[in-house]
Coordinates of C-alpha atoms in Angstrom, one line a residue:
Chain F
M125 CA -33.0 26.8 -49.9
K126 CA -31.2 24.7 -52.7
Y127 CA -27.8 27.6 -51.4
T128 CA -27.2 26.0 -48.0
Q129 CA -28.4 22.1 -48.4
T130 CA -25.3 22.0 -50.9
L131 CA -23.1 23.7 -48.3
I132 CA -24.7 21.0 -46.1
A133 CA -23.9 18.6 -48.2
A134 CA -20.9 19.1 -49.0
A135 CA -19.6 20.3 -46.0
L136 CA -20.9 16.3 -45.3
A137 CA -18.6 14.9 -47.4
T138 CA -15.4 17.0 -46.9
A139 CA -15.8 15.2 -43.9
V140 CA -16.3 11.8 -44.4
S141 CA -13.5 11.8 -47.0
G142 CA -11.3 13.9 -44.2
A143 CA -12.0 10.6 -41.5
A144 CA -11.1 8.4 -44.3
F145 CA -8.7 10.2 -45.5
A146 CA -7.8 10.3 -41.7
Q147 CA -8.1 6.5 -41.6
D148 CA -6.5 5.1 -44.3
D149 CA -3.5 6.9 -43.5
V150 CA -2.5 6.9 -39.5
K151 CA -4.5 4.0 -37.7
V152 CA -4.1 5.0 -34.1
I153 CA -3.8 1.9 -31.4
G154 CA -5.4 3.2 -27.3
V155 CA -3.2 2.4 -24.7
S156 CA -5.0 2.0 -21.6
I157 CA -4.0 0.3 -18.4
P158 CA -4.0 1.6 -14.6
A159 CA -1.9 4.2 -13.2
A160 CA 1.7 3.3 -12.0
T161 CA 0.7 2.2 -7.7
H162 CA 2.6 0.1 -7.2
G163 CA 5.9 -1.9 -8.4
W164 CA 4.5 -4.7 -10.9
A165 CA 2.0 -1.5 -12.3
G166 CA 5.8 0.9 -11.8
G167 CA 7.5 -1.9 -13.6
M168 CA 3.5 -2.0 -16.4
N169 CA 3.7 1.7 -16.9
F170 CA 7.5 1.3 -17.7
H171 CA 6.5 -1.5 -20.9
A172 CA 4.3 0.5 -22.2
K173 CA 6.1 3.5 -22.0
E174 CA 8.8 1.9 -23.9
T175 CA 6.4 -0.4 -25.8
V176 CA 5.0 2.8 -27.7
E177 CA 7.9 4.2 -28.3
R178 CA 9.9 1.5 -29.9
L179 CA 6.7 1.2 -32.2
E180 CA 6.3 4.1 -33.4
E181 CA 9.4 4.1 -34.7
V182 CA 9.1 1.1 -36.4
Y183 CA 5.4 1.0 -38.2
P184 CA 5.3 5.3 -39.6
G185 CA 1.3 3.9 -40.0
L186 CA 0.4 3.6 -36.5
D187 CA -0.2 6.7 -33.7
F188 CA -0.6 5.7 -30.4
V189 CA -1.7 6.8 -27.4
L190 CA -1.5 5.7 -23.9
A191 CA -3.4 7.0 -20.9
T192 CA -3.1 5.2 -17.0
A193 CA -5.4 5.9 -14.7
S194 CA -6.2 5.9 -11.3
D195 CA -9.2 4.1 -10.5
P196 CA -11.7 2.6 -13.2
G197 CA -13.6 5.6 -14.1
K198 CA -10.8 7.4 -14.7
Q199 CA -9.6 4.2 -16.7
V200 CA -14.2 4.8 -19.0
N201 CA -13.8 8.3 -19.1
D202 CA -10.0 7.6 -20.9
I203 CA -10.5 5.5 -23.0
E204 CA -14.4 7.2 -24.2
D205 CA -11.9 9.8 -24.3
M206 CA -9.8 7.6 -26.9
V207 CA -13.1 6.9 -29.9
A208 CA -15.0 10.5 -29.2
T209 CA -11.5 12.5 -30.1
R210 CA -9.2 10.2 -31.6
N211 CA -11.1 7.7 -33.9
I212 CA -8.8 4.3 -33.0
A213 CA -8.3 1.2 -34.8
A214 CA -7.5 -0.9 -32.1
L215 CA -7.8 -0.7 -28.6
V216 CA -5.1 -1.8 -25.8
V217 CA -7.0 -2.0 -22.1
L218 CA -5.6 -3.0 -18.8
P219 CA -9.1 -3.3 -17.0
F220 CA -8.6 -1.3 -13.8
E221 CA -11.4 -4.0 -12.3
S222 CA -13.4 -6.6 -14.8
D223 CA -17.2 -4.9 -14.4
P224 CA -16.6 -1.0 -14.8
L225 CA -15.1 -1.6 -18.1
T226 CA -17.1 -3.9 -18.9
P227 CA -20.0 -2.1 -20.9
P228 CA -17.4 0.3 -21.9
V229 CA -14.7 -1.8 -24.0
Q230 CA -17.8 -3.7 -24.9
A231 CA -18.9 0.0 -26.8
V232 CA -15.6 0.3 -28.5
A233 CA -16.0 -3.9 -29.6
E234 CA -18.9 -2.6 -31.7
S235 CA -17.9 0.5 -32.9
G236 CA -15.8 -2.0 -34.9
A237 CA -12.1 -1.6 -33.5
W238 CA -9.7 -4.5 -32.4
V239 CA -9.6 -4.7 -29.1
T240 CA -6.8 -6.8 -26.6
V241 CA -7.6 -7.0 -23.6
V242 CA -4.5 -7.6 -20.8
D243 CA -4.2 -10.0 -18.3
R244 CA -7.5 -9.5 -16.5
G245 CA -10.6 -10.8 -18.3
L246 CA -13.9 -8.8 -19.0
S247 CA -17.2 -9.8 -17.6
V248 CA -19.2 -11.3 -20.9
E249 CA -17.1 -13.7 -23.1
G250 CA -16.9 -13.3 -26.1
I251 CA -15.4 -8.9 -26.7
E252 CA -12.3 -9.2 -26.7
D253 CA -9.9 -10.4 -30.8
L254 CA -7.0 -10.4 -29.1
Y255 CA -6.7 -11.4 -24.6
V256 CA -2.8 -11.8 -23.6
A257 CA -2.7 -13.3 -20.4
G258 CA -0.4 -13.9 -17.0
D259 CA -1.0 -17.4 -15.4
N260 CA -2.1 -17.0 -12.0
S261 CA -3.8 -20.5 -11.4
G262 CA 0.4 -21.4 -12.6
F263 CA 2.0 -18.3 -10.6
G264 CA 0.3 -20.8 -7.4
K265 CA 1.4 -24.2 -8.6
V266 CA 5.0 -23.1 -9.5
S267 CA 5.1 -21.2 -6.0
G268 CA 3.2 -24.5 -5.1
E269 CA 5.3 -27.0 -6.4
Y270 CA 8.8 -25.4 -5.4
M271 CA 7.5 -25.0 -2.0
V272 CA 7.0 -29.0 -1.5
S273 CA 10.3 -29.6 -3.5
A274 CA 12.8 -26.4 -1.1
M275 CA 10.7 -28.3 2.1
P276 CA 10.5 -32.5 0.7
D277 CA 9.9 -32.9 4.3
G278 CA 7.4 -30.5 5.4
G279 CA 7.5 -27.7 7.5
D280 CA 5.2 -24.8 8.7
I281 CA 5.1 -21.8 6.4
V282 CA 2.7 -18.6 6.9
V283 CA 1.2 -17.0 3.3
F284 CA 0.5 -13.4 2.4
R285 CA -1.8 -12.4 -0.1
G286 CA -2.0 -9.8 -2.4
I287 CA -5.2 -7.3 -1.9
P288 CA -8.8 -9.4 -2.8
T289 CA -9.0 -9.7 -6.4
T290 CA -10.3 -13.2 -7.7
I291 CA -6.3 -13.0 -8.8
D292 CA -5.1 -13.1 -5.7
N293 CA -7.8 -16.3 -5.4
E294 CA -7.0 -18.0 -8.0
R295 CA -3.6 -17.8 -7.1
V296 CA -4.1 -19.0 -3.7
D297 CA -6.2 -22.0 -4.0
A298 CA -4.1 -23.3 -7.1
F299 CA -1.0 -22.9 -4.4
T300 CA -3.0 -24.3 -2.0
A301 CA -4.0 -28.0 -4.6
A302 CA 0.2 -28.1 -4.9
I303 CA 0.7 -28.1 -1.4
E304 CA -1.7 -30.3 -0.4
G305 CA -1.0 -33.6 1.5
S306 CA 3.3 -32.7 0.5
G307 CA 3.8 -32.1 4.7
I308 CA 3.3 -28.9 4.4
N309 CA 1.2 -27.1 7.0
V310 CA 0.4 -23.8 6.2
L311 CA -0.2 -21.8 9.9
D312 CA -1.3 -18.6 8.6
M313 CA -2.9 -16.5 6.0
E314 CA -3.6 -13.0 5.7
H315 CA -3.4 -9.9 3.3
G316 CA -0.5 -8.0 3.3
N317 CA -2.4 -6.5 -0.1
W318 CA 0.8 -6.8 -2.0
N319 CA 1.9 -3.9 0.3
R320 CA 5.0 -3.6 1.8
D321 CA 4.5 -1.8 4.6
D322 CA 1.1 -4.0 5.1
S323 CA 3.5 -7.2 4.6
F324 CA 6.3 -5.8 7.8
T325 CA 2.6 -4.5 10.6
V326 CA 2.1 -8.4 9.9
M327 CA 5.0 -10.4 9.4
Q328 CA 6.2 -8.4 13.2
D329 CA 2.5 -9.9 14.3
F330 CA 3.1 -13.6 13.0
L331 CA 6.1 -13.9 14.5
S332 CA 4.4 -13.0 17.4
K333 CA 1.8 -15.3 16.9
Y334 CA 4.2 -18.0 16.1
P335 CA 7.6 -19.6 18.1
N336 CA 7.9 -21.6 14.7
I337 CA 8.1 -20.9 11.5
D338 CA 9.8 -22.5 8.8
A339 CA 8.9 -20.6 5.7
V340 CA 6.6 -18.0 4.1
W341 CA 5.6 -17.5 1.1
A342 CA 5.1 -14.0 0.0
S343 CA 4.1 -14.8 -3.0
D344 CA 5.2 -11.0 -4.6
D345 CA 7.9 -8.8 -4.4
D346 CA 6.8 -6.0 -2.2
M347 CA 5.4 -8.2 0.5
A348 CA 8.4 -10.2 0.6
I349 CA 11.1 -7.2 1.1
G350 CA 8.5 -6.4 4.6
V351 CA 8.8 -10.0 5.6
L352 CA 12.3 -9.6 5.2
A353 CA 12.4 -6.4 7.2
A354 CA 10.6 -7.7 9.9
I355 CA 12.2 -11.1 10.2
E356 CA 15.5 -9.1 10.8
A357 CA 14.9 -6.3 14.0
A358 CA 13.2 -9.5 15.1
G359 CA 16.4 -11.5 15.1
R360 CA 14.7 -14.3 14.0
D361 CA 16.7 -17.2 12.6
D362 CA 14.0 -20.3 12.6
V363 CA 12.5 -18.5 9.6
Q364 CA 15.0 -20.6 6.5
F365 CA 13.7 -18.8 3.2
V366 CA 11.3 -16.6 2.0
L367 CA 9.6 -16.7 -1.4
G368 CA 8.5 -13.7 -3.3
G369 CA 6.9 -13.6 -6.7
A370 CA 6.6 -11.4 -9.8
G371 CA 10.3 -11.0 -10.6
M372 CA 11.7 -7.5 -9.2
K373 CA 15.5 -6.4 -10.1
E374 CA 15.9 -6.2 -6.3
M375 CA 14.9 -9.5 -5.6
I376 CA 16.2 -11.8 -9.0
K377 CA 20.0 -9.7 -8.2
R378 CA 19.9 -11.7 -4.9
T379 CA 18.4 -15.0 -5.6
A380 CA 20.8 -14.0 -8.8
D381 CA 23.9 -13.6 -5.8
G382 CA 22.8 -17.2 -4.3
D383 CA 20.8 -15.3 -0.9
T384 CA 19.7 -18.5 0.8
M385 CA 17.2 -16.2 2.1
I386 CA 15.7 -15.7 -1.3
P387 CA 16.5 -19.2 -3.0
A388 CA 14.0 -18.6 -5.5
N389 CA 11.2 -16.2 -7.5
V390 CA 8.3 -17.2 -9.3
T391 CA 7.1 -14.6 -12.7
Y392 CA 4.4 -12.6 -13.9
P393 CA 5.6 -10.0 -15.8
P394 CA 4.6 -6.5 -15.8
S395 CA 5.7 -6.3 -19.5
M396 CA 3.4 -8.5 -20.8
I397 CA 1.6 -5.6 -21.9
A398 CA 4.9 -4.9 -23.9
T399 CA 3.6 -8.1 -25.8
A400 CA 0.3 -6.8 -26.3
I401 CA 0.5 -3.9 -27.5
E402 CA 3.4 -6.0 -29.6
L403 CA 0.5 -7.8 -30.8
T404 CA -1.8 -5.1 -32.0
A405 CA 0.6 -3.4 -34.8
V406 CA 1.8 -6.4 -35.7
G407 CA -2.6 -7.1 -36.5
L408 CA -3.2 -4.3 -37.7
T409 CA -0.8 -4.1 -40.3
S410 CA -0.2 -7.5 -41.3
N411 CA -1.9 -10.7 -42.7
A412 CA -0.4 -12.3 -39.6
P413 CA -3.7 -13.8 -37.7
V414 CA -3.3 -12.4 -33.8
S415 CA -6.9 -13.4 -32.7
G416 CA -7.4 -15.8 -30.2
T417 CA -5.7 -16.2 -25.7
F418 CA -1.9 -16.1 -25.5
V419 CA -1.5 -17.0 -21.8
I420 CA 2.1 -16.0 -20.6
G421 CA 3.5 -18.6 -18.3
S422 CA 4.6 -18.4 -15.0
V423 CA 8.2 -20.1 -15.0
L424 CA 10.5 -20.3 -12.3
V425 CA 14.0 -18.2 -11.3
T426 CA 16.8 -19.4 -10.0
Q427 CA 20.4 -18.4 -9.3
E428 CA 21.0 -20.7 -12.6
N429 CA 18.3 -18.4 -15.4
A430 CA 18.4 -15.9 -12.9
M431 CA 20.2 -13.8 -15.3
D432 CA 18.1 -14.1 -18.0
F433 CA 15.1 -12.0 -16.1
Y434 CA 16.7 -10.0 -14.6
Y435 CA 16.5 -5.9 -16.6
P436 CA 18.1 -3.4 -14.3
D437 CA 16.5 -0.1 -16.2
S438 CA 13.4 -1.0 -15.3
P439 CA 11.6 1.0 -11.9
F440 CA 9.6 -3.1 -11.4
Chain V
M277 CA -28.6 22.5 17.0
T278 CA -25.4 25.3 17.7
V279 CA -22.5 23.4 20.5
T280 CA -20.8 25.4 22.3
T281 CA -19.4 22.8 25.3
T282 CA -17.3 23.4 27.9
P283 CA -16.0 20.3 28.6
Q284 CA -13.1 21.6 31.5
T285 CA -15.5 21.9 33.8
A286 CA -17.2 19.5 33.2
W287 CA -14.0 17.1 33.6
L288 CA -13.2 18.2 36.6
R289 CA -16.4 17.7 38.4
I290 CA -16.7 13.9 37.2
P291 CA -15.4 12.1 34.3
S292 CA -17.7 12.4 31.7
M293 CA -18.1 9.2 29.2
S294 CA -16.4 11.0 26.6
V295 CA -13.4 11.0 28.3
L296 CA -14.2 6.9 29.7
G297 CA -14.5 6.1 26.8
P298 CA -11.9 5.9 25.2
I299 CA -9.1 4.6 28.3
I300 CA -12.0 2.1 28.7
A301 CA -11.7 0.7 24.7
L302 CA -8.6 1.1 24.5
L303 CA -8.0 -1.1 28.4
V304 CA -11.4 -3.2 27.3
L305 CA -9.1 -4.0 24.1
L306 CA -6.2 -4.8 25.8
G307 CA -8.0 -7.7 28.3
I308 CA -9.6 -9.1 24.8
G309 CA -5.6 -9.2 23.4
A310 CA -4.7 -10.4 26.6
M311 CA -7.1 -13.4 26.9
L312 CA -7.1 -14.5 23.1
N313 CA -2.9 -15.2 22.2
S314 CA -0.8 -15.6 25.9
N315 CA 2.1 -13.0 23.3
F316 CA 0.4 -10.4 23.2
L317 CA 1.3 -8.9 26.1
S318 CA 5.2 -9.8 25.6
A319 CA 6.6 -6.6 24.9
A320 CA 8.0 -7.8 21.6
N321 CA 4.6 -7.7 21.1
I322 CA 3.7 -3.9 22.8
T323 CA 6.8 -2.4 21.7
N324 CA 6.3 -3.4 17.9
V325 CA 3.1 -2.1 18.4
L326 CA 3.7 0.9 19.6
A327 CA 7.2 2.2 16.9
R328 CA 4.3 1.5 14.3
S329 CA 2.4 3.8 15.7
A330 CA 4.6 6.6 16.2
F331 CA 4.3 7.3 12.8
I332 CA 0.2 8.2 12.3
G333 CA 0.7 8.8 16.1
I334 CA 3.5 11.9 15.6
I335 CA 1.3 12.7 12.8
A336 CA -2.6 12.6 14.8
V337 CA -1.0 15.5 17.5
G338 CA -0.2 17.8 14.6
M339 CA -3.6 17.4 13.6
T340 CA -4.9 17.5 17.3
F341 CA -4.7 21.2 16.0
V342 CA -5.4 21.4 13.3
I343 CA -8.1 20.0 14.2
T344 CA -8.7 22.0 17.1
A345 CA -8.2 25.3 15.5
G346 CA -11.4 25.0 13.0
G347 CA -9.6 23.4 9.4
L348 CA -8.7 20.3 8.4
D349 CA -5.6 18.8 6.7
L350 CA -6.1 15.7 4.1
S351 CA -2.8 16.2 2.7
V352 CA -0.6 13.9 5.4
G353 CA -0.2 11.1 4.1
S354 CA 0.6 11.2 1.0
M355 CA 2.9 14.5 2.6
A356 CA 5.1 11.3 4.5
A357 CA 5.4 9.2 1.2
F358 CA 6.9 12.6 -0.7
I359 CA 8.7 14.3 2.1
A360 CA 9.8 10.5 2.0
G361 CA 11.0 9.9 -1.6
L362 CA 12.6 13.2 -1.5
M363 CA 14.7 12.3 1.6
I364 CA 15.9 9.5 0.0
L365 CA 16.7 11.4 -3.7
V366 CA 18.8 13.6 -1.3
M367 CA 20.8 11.1 0.3
N368 CA 21.4 8.9 -2.0
A369 CA 22.9 11.8 -3.6
A370 CA 25.1 12.6 -1.0
L371 CA 26.5 9.2 -1.2
P372 CA 29.5 10.3 -2.8
S373 CA 29.9 13.5 -1.9
M374 CA 29.6 13.0 2.0
G375 CA 30.1 8.8 2.4
I376 CA 27.6 7.4 4.7
G377 CA 28.5 8.8 7.9
I378 CA 26.0 10.9 10.7
P379 CA 26.6 14.1 8.7
I380 CA 24.3 12.5 5.5
I381 CA 21.7 11.1 8.0
L382 CA 21.5 14.8 9.3
L383 CA 21.1 16.3 6.4
G384 CA 18.8 13.2 5.7
M385 CA 16.6 14.4 8.0
L386 CA 17.1 19.2 7.7
T387 CA 15.4 17.9 4.6
A388 CA 12.4 16.1 5.8
I389 CA 11.5 18.4 8.1
V390 CA 12.7 21.9 5.9
A391 CA 9.7 19.9 3.5
G392 CA 7.6 19.2 5.6
L393 CA 7.5 23.4 7.2
L394 CA 6.7 24.5 3.6
A395 CA 4.8 22.3 3.3
G396 CA 2.5 22.6 5.9
L397 CA 3.4 26.9 5.3
L398 CA 2.0 26.2 2.1
N399 CA -1.1 25.0 3.4
G400 CA -1.8 27.0 5.4
F401 CA -1.1 29.5 3.5
L402 CA -3.1 28.8 0.9
I403 CA -6.2 27.8 3.3
T404 CA -5.2 31.4 6.1
T405 CA -3.9 34.6 3.4
L406 CA -6.3 33.3 0.3
G407 CA -9.1 32.4 2.5
I408 CA -9.7 28.7 0.2
E409 CA -11.9 26.0 1.9
A410 CA -9.1 24.3 3.9
F411 CA -11.2 20.6 2.8
I412 CA -10.8 22.3 -1.0
V413 CA -7.0 23.2 -0.2
T414 CA -5.8 20.2 1.8
L415 CA -7.8 17.7 -0.8
G416 CA -5.8 19.2 -4.0
S417 CA -2.4 19.0 -2.1
M418 CA -3.1 14.8 -1.0
G419 CA -3.3 14.3 -5.0
I420 CA -0.3 17.2 -5.6
Y421 CA 2.0 15.4 -2.7
R422 CA 1.0 11.4 -4.2
S423 CA 1.7 12.2 -8.8
L424 CA 5.2 13.9 -7.0
V425 CA 6.6 10.8 -5.2
T426 CA 5.2 8.6 -8.4
W427 CA 7.1 10.7 -10.5
L428 CA 9.8 10.8 -8.7
A429 CA 10.2 7.3 -8.1
D430 CA 9.2 6.5 -11.4
G431 CA 6.4 4.8 -11.4
G432 CA 8.3 1.7 -8.9
T433 CA 10.4 2.7 -5.7
L434 CA 12.3 5.4 -4.3
S435 CA 15.3 3.2 -2.4
L436 CA 17.8 3.7 -0.2
D437 CA 21.5 2.9 -0.9
F438 CA 21.5 -0.1 0.6
G439 CA 24.7 0.9 2.6
L440 CA 23.4 3.4 3.8
R441 CA 19.3 1.8 5.1
T442 CA 21.8 -0.6 7.0
F443 CA 23.4 2.6 8.7
Y444 CA 21.1 4.7 9.8
R445 CA 18.3 1.8 10.4
P446 CA 19.0 1.7 14.8
V447 CA 16.9 5.2 13.7
Y448 CA 13.8 2.7 14.5
F449 CA 14.9 -0.7 16.1
D450 CA 17.5 0.4 18.0
G451 CA 16.5 3.2 21.5
I452 CA 17.1 4.0 24.3
L453 CA 17.5 0.9 27.8
G454 CA 14.7 -1.7 25.0
I455 CA 11.9 1.1 24.5
S456 CA 13.2 2.0 20.6
W457 CA 13.7 5.9 18.6
P458 CA 10.3 6.1 17.4
I459 CA 9.0 5.5 20.6
I460 CA 10.4 7.7 22.3
V461 CA 10.7 10.8 19.8
F462 CA 6.5 9.4 19.7
A463 CA 5.9 10.6 23.8
L464 CA 8.3 13.5 24.0
V465 CA 6.1 15.0 21.3
V466 CA 2.8 14.1 22.9
I467 CA 4.3 14.9 26.0
V468 CA 5.6 18.7 24.9
G469 CA 2.1 18.7 22.3
E470 CA -0.2 18.3 25.8
I471 CA 1.3 20.8 27.2
I472 CA 1.3 23.7 24.5
M473 CA -2.2 22.4 24.5
S474 CA -3.9 22.9 27.4
R475 CA -0.7 25.6 29.2
S476 CA -0.3 28.0 26.8
V477 CA -2.1 30.9 25.1
Y478 CA -1.4 29.6 22.2
G479 CA -3.2 26.5 22.3
R480 CA -6.4 28.7 24.2
H481 CA -6.2 30.8 20.7
C482 CA -6.3 27.5 19.2
A483 CA -9.5 26.7 20.7
A484 CA -11.0 30.2 20.8
T485 CA -9.7 30.3 16.4
G486 CA -12.2 26.8 16.1
S487 CA -15.1 27.1 18.8
N488 CA -15.9 30.8 16.9
E489 CA -13.7 32.2 14.4
H490 CA -14.8 36.0 14.3
V491 CA -15.7 35.7 19.0
A492 CA -11.9 34.3 18.9
H493 CA -10.6 38.4 16.0
Y494 CA -13.0 40.3 18.2
S495 CA -11.6 38.8 21.0
N496 CA -7.5 39.8 19.6
V497 CA -6.2 36.4 18.6
N498 CA -5.1 36.5 15.1
V499 CA -7.0 33.7 13.5
K500 CA -5.3 33.6 10.4
R501 CA -2.2 33.2 12.8
T502 CA -3.0 30.5 14.6
R503 CA -4.7 28.0 11.8
L504 CA -1.1 29.6 9.5
I505 CA 1.3 28.0 12.2
S506 CA -1.3 25.2 13.7
Y507 CA -1.0 23.4 9.4
A508 CA 3.5 24.5 9.8
A509 CA 3.5 23.0 13.1
L510 CA 2.0 19.7 11.7
G511 CA 4.0 19.8 8.1
I512 CA 7.2 19.5 10.8
L513 CA 5.7 16.0 12.6
V514 CA 4.8 15.1 9.1
G515 CA 8.4 15.7 8.0
I516 CA 9.3 13.6 11.8
A517 CA 7.4 11.2 11.4
T518 CA 9.2 10.4 7.9
I519 CA 12.2 10.8 9.4
M520 CA 11.3 8.0 11.7
Y521 CA 9.8 5.7 8.5
V522 CA 12.0 6.5 6.0
P523 CA 14.7 4.0 8.4
R524 CA 12.1 0.5 8.1
L525 CA 12.5 -0.5 5.4
G526 CA 14.6 2.1 3.4
S527 CA 12.4 2.7 0.7
A528 CA 9.0 5.0 -0.3
S529 CA 6.8 3.8 -3.3
A530 CA 3.4 5.3 -4.2
S531 CA 1.9 3.8 -2.1
T532 CA 3.8 5.0 1.1
G533 CA 1.2 6.5 3.6
V534 CA -2.2 5.6 1.7
L535 CA -5.2 6.8 4.3
W536 CA -2.1 7.8 6.9
E537 CA -4.6 11.1 6.7
L538 CA -7.7 9.1 7.7
E539 CA -5.7 7.3 10.2
A540 CA -5.2 10.6 11.7
I541 CA -8.4 12.3 12.0
A542 CA -10.2 8.8 12.7
A543 CA -7.6 9.0 16.3
V544 CA -8.0 12.7 16.8
I545 CA -11.7 12.1 16.5
I546 CA -11.8 8.5 18.4
G547 CA -9.5 10.3 22.0
G548 CA -12.7 12.6 22.2
T549 CA -11.1 16.5 19.8
V550 CA -14.8 17.4 18.4
L551 CA -14.2 17.7 14.7
K552 CA -15.6 20.9 14.2
G553 CA -13.1 22.0 16.4
G554 CA -13.3 24.1 19.3
F555 CA -12.0 21.4 21.7
G556 CA -9.0 19.4 21.2
R557 CA -7.7 16.5 23.7
V558 CA -3.8 15.6 22.9
W559 CA -3.6 12.2 25.1
G560 CA -7.1 11.6 23.8
T561 CA -5.3 11.0 21.1
V562 CA -3.0 9.0 21.6
I563 CA -5.6 6.7 22.8
G564 CA -7.2 6.8 19.3
V565 CA -4.2 6.8 17.5
L566 CA -3.3 2.9 20.6
I567 CA -6.9 1.9 20.2
L568 CA -6.5 1.8 15.8
S569 CA -3.0 0.3 15.7
L570 CA -4.2 -3.2 19.0
I571 CA -7.0 -3.5 16.1
G572 CA -5.2 -4.1 13.6
N573 CA -2.4 -6.6 16.4
I574 CA -5.2 -8.3 17.7
L575 CA -7.2 -9.2 14.5
N576 CA -3.7 -10.8 13.1
L577 CA -2.9 -12.5 16.6
T578 CA -6.2 -14.4 16.1
D579 CA -8.2 -16.0 13.4
F580 CA -11.1 -15.1 14.9
V581 CA -13.2 -12.9 12.8
S582 CA -12.0 -12.4 8.5
P583 CA -9.8 -10.1 7.6
Y584 CA -11.4 -9.0 5.5
L585 CA -13.6 -7.0 8.4
N586 CA -10.4 -5.2 10.1
G587 CA -11.7 -1.9 8.1
A588 CA -15.0 -3.1 9.4
I589 CA -14.5 -3.5 13.2
Q590 CA -12.4 0.4 12.5
G591 CA -15.2 2.1 10.9
V592 CA -17.7 0.6 14.8
I593 CA -14.9 2.0 16.8
I594 CA -15.1 5.7 15.4
I595 CA -18.7 5.2 15.3
L596 CA -19.1 4.8 18.6
A597 CA -16.8 7.3 19.9
V598 CA -18.1 10.0 17.9
I599 CA -21.6 8.7 19.2
L600 CA -19.9 8.6 22.9
Q601 CA -19.1 12.5 23.1
R602 CA -22.4 13.6 21.8
E603 CA -24.4 11.7 24.5
R604 CA -22.1 14.1 26.7
K605 CA -23.2 16.6 24.9
A606 CA -26.7 16.2 25.9
V607 CA -26.4 15.3 29.4
S608 CA -23.7 18.5 30.4

């Protein structure tokens, strides 16, 4: 009996010291993001991988585990696996959806790990140590202000919305507020779901429905590509320009080249994941305080500054 | 409930509700559309709707055969995205040596058709020779092709070389006598499909296989070959649909062809083909496809219904179509 107890005690001691040793030696940062199922997410995946590879060389004391999920359920599994098998010291998470991800991320925070939330907030406040986000209201506001400056005499526009989400609502509300009283009339709004095919179809229908459209707020570059193809196919010359968004490299290039149909862009950088991972690494390895909220502003891209936002290696 | 219907005889006597139902629904939709918007019946709008129906339509014709033979294919949407990606890669890679011209377009088309044939044969082989459930095999290949296209595109978008796209564009946007190519190809596929389904030995074999595999087997029908051919033909048709799709936007990404499989299956069922197999109708599938795309078109042309409800309205129509079919069975 005594012998067995000693054995268990010894085993426990070894396990505890082993775990402690692992924690002292290398800290693991878990990164959980949605899979690359559309352009922006593809860009985000690219920047996440690149940042992880770079930081593993910069910080020998840090180890990274990156998981991509195609739905919220898979993302919850990923996070549980990271906690169970990799003993993560910090979690950088871009939640697929706020509500289903809140409890598992809360559990990670309660276990004592550092939590960085990116882009989409959680449903309960105060869980995360650091919040890195794009400025959705700013995105809509900058877009709206550009429309007003580009159409000083007003005009008729159509608006493309993304997938029905709070992100989309924030952008559209801010856009609507920014063009209020400017003489710009929104003929119609429809969901293009941040998708080229859907936007092509919707734009074809808009062109059938309205004999004159002065401009389009496509609100995203994937949608802008579908919109442009529909305008080109219909041979209509009433549409003066299309304002996309999020800074796809092909569209930034066209703005830089002075394409009059794509005179501007508004950033919503997929590289914000890099900012989040980097700040988390700094927080774990130095005394620099990084907790709080870090909002990355949406910037207007025009022909003059377009090359500053051009990343030819990124898939987006 | 064992259902062994002989719809052909019912159809010869008086057109039953299952025959009339989809046609009436189509006419009602056309009426509503014309009432709500004066541009609805314009040549440009009708052309747009028909051309955009062509992808799902061409695939749905193949799906009619697969379902009639008692099978199912959930992988067609992902397969289309993968083939589109492959086609773009091959054409971009061949561009420096071949230059822009007809040969490189033909190479792209050949790639699409061969890839479609191989993908269809693979599904068919796993289902018929290894005897795995069609639902499981194609659910698996759906995931595989979707991942492959994401991987090929490195998470972003595969884009056809700009000059090449300009050259290839007419395949979607031009045509003969103002009728665009996708519509012409769709019509040809439908005519050939309808003849095979209703007049050929193969069509009867499909119906026999789907109706009762064992009886068909004892009646000297090669059940496995019939099914294998239906999957291979569907694969080729996915390739043909992709040939029409690529010149439209000149790109493929992970979001290409999402839910096409369900739209194709829905169109087949709305058109009166029995989901359990044994009876298929190609012209009905065409009406099913048109109903589905007209709903989207009409909802875009009016502000009558919230766009959030598009899916709900399509769902109601699908369920109604199946209810109409069941009534017919009860009567006959």
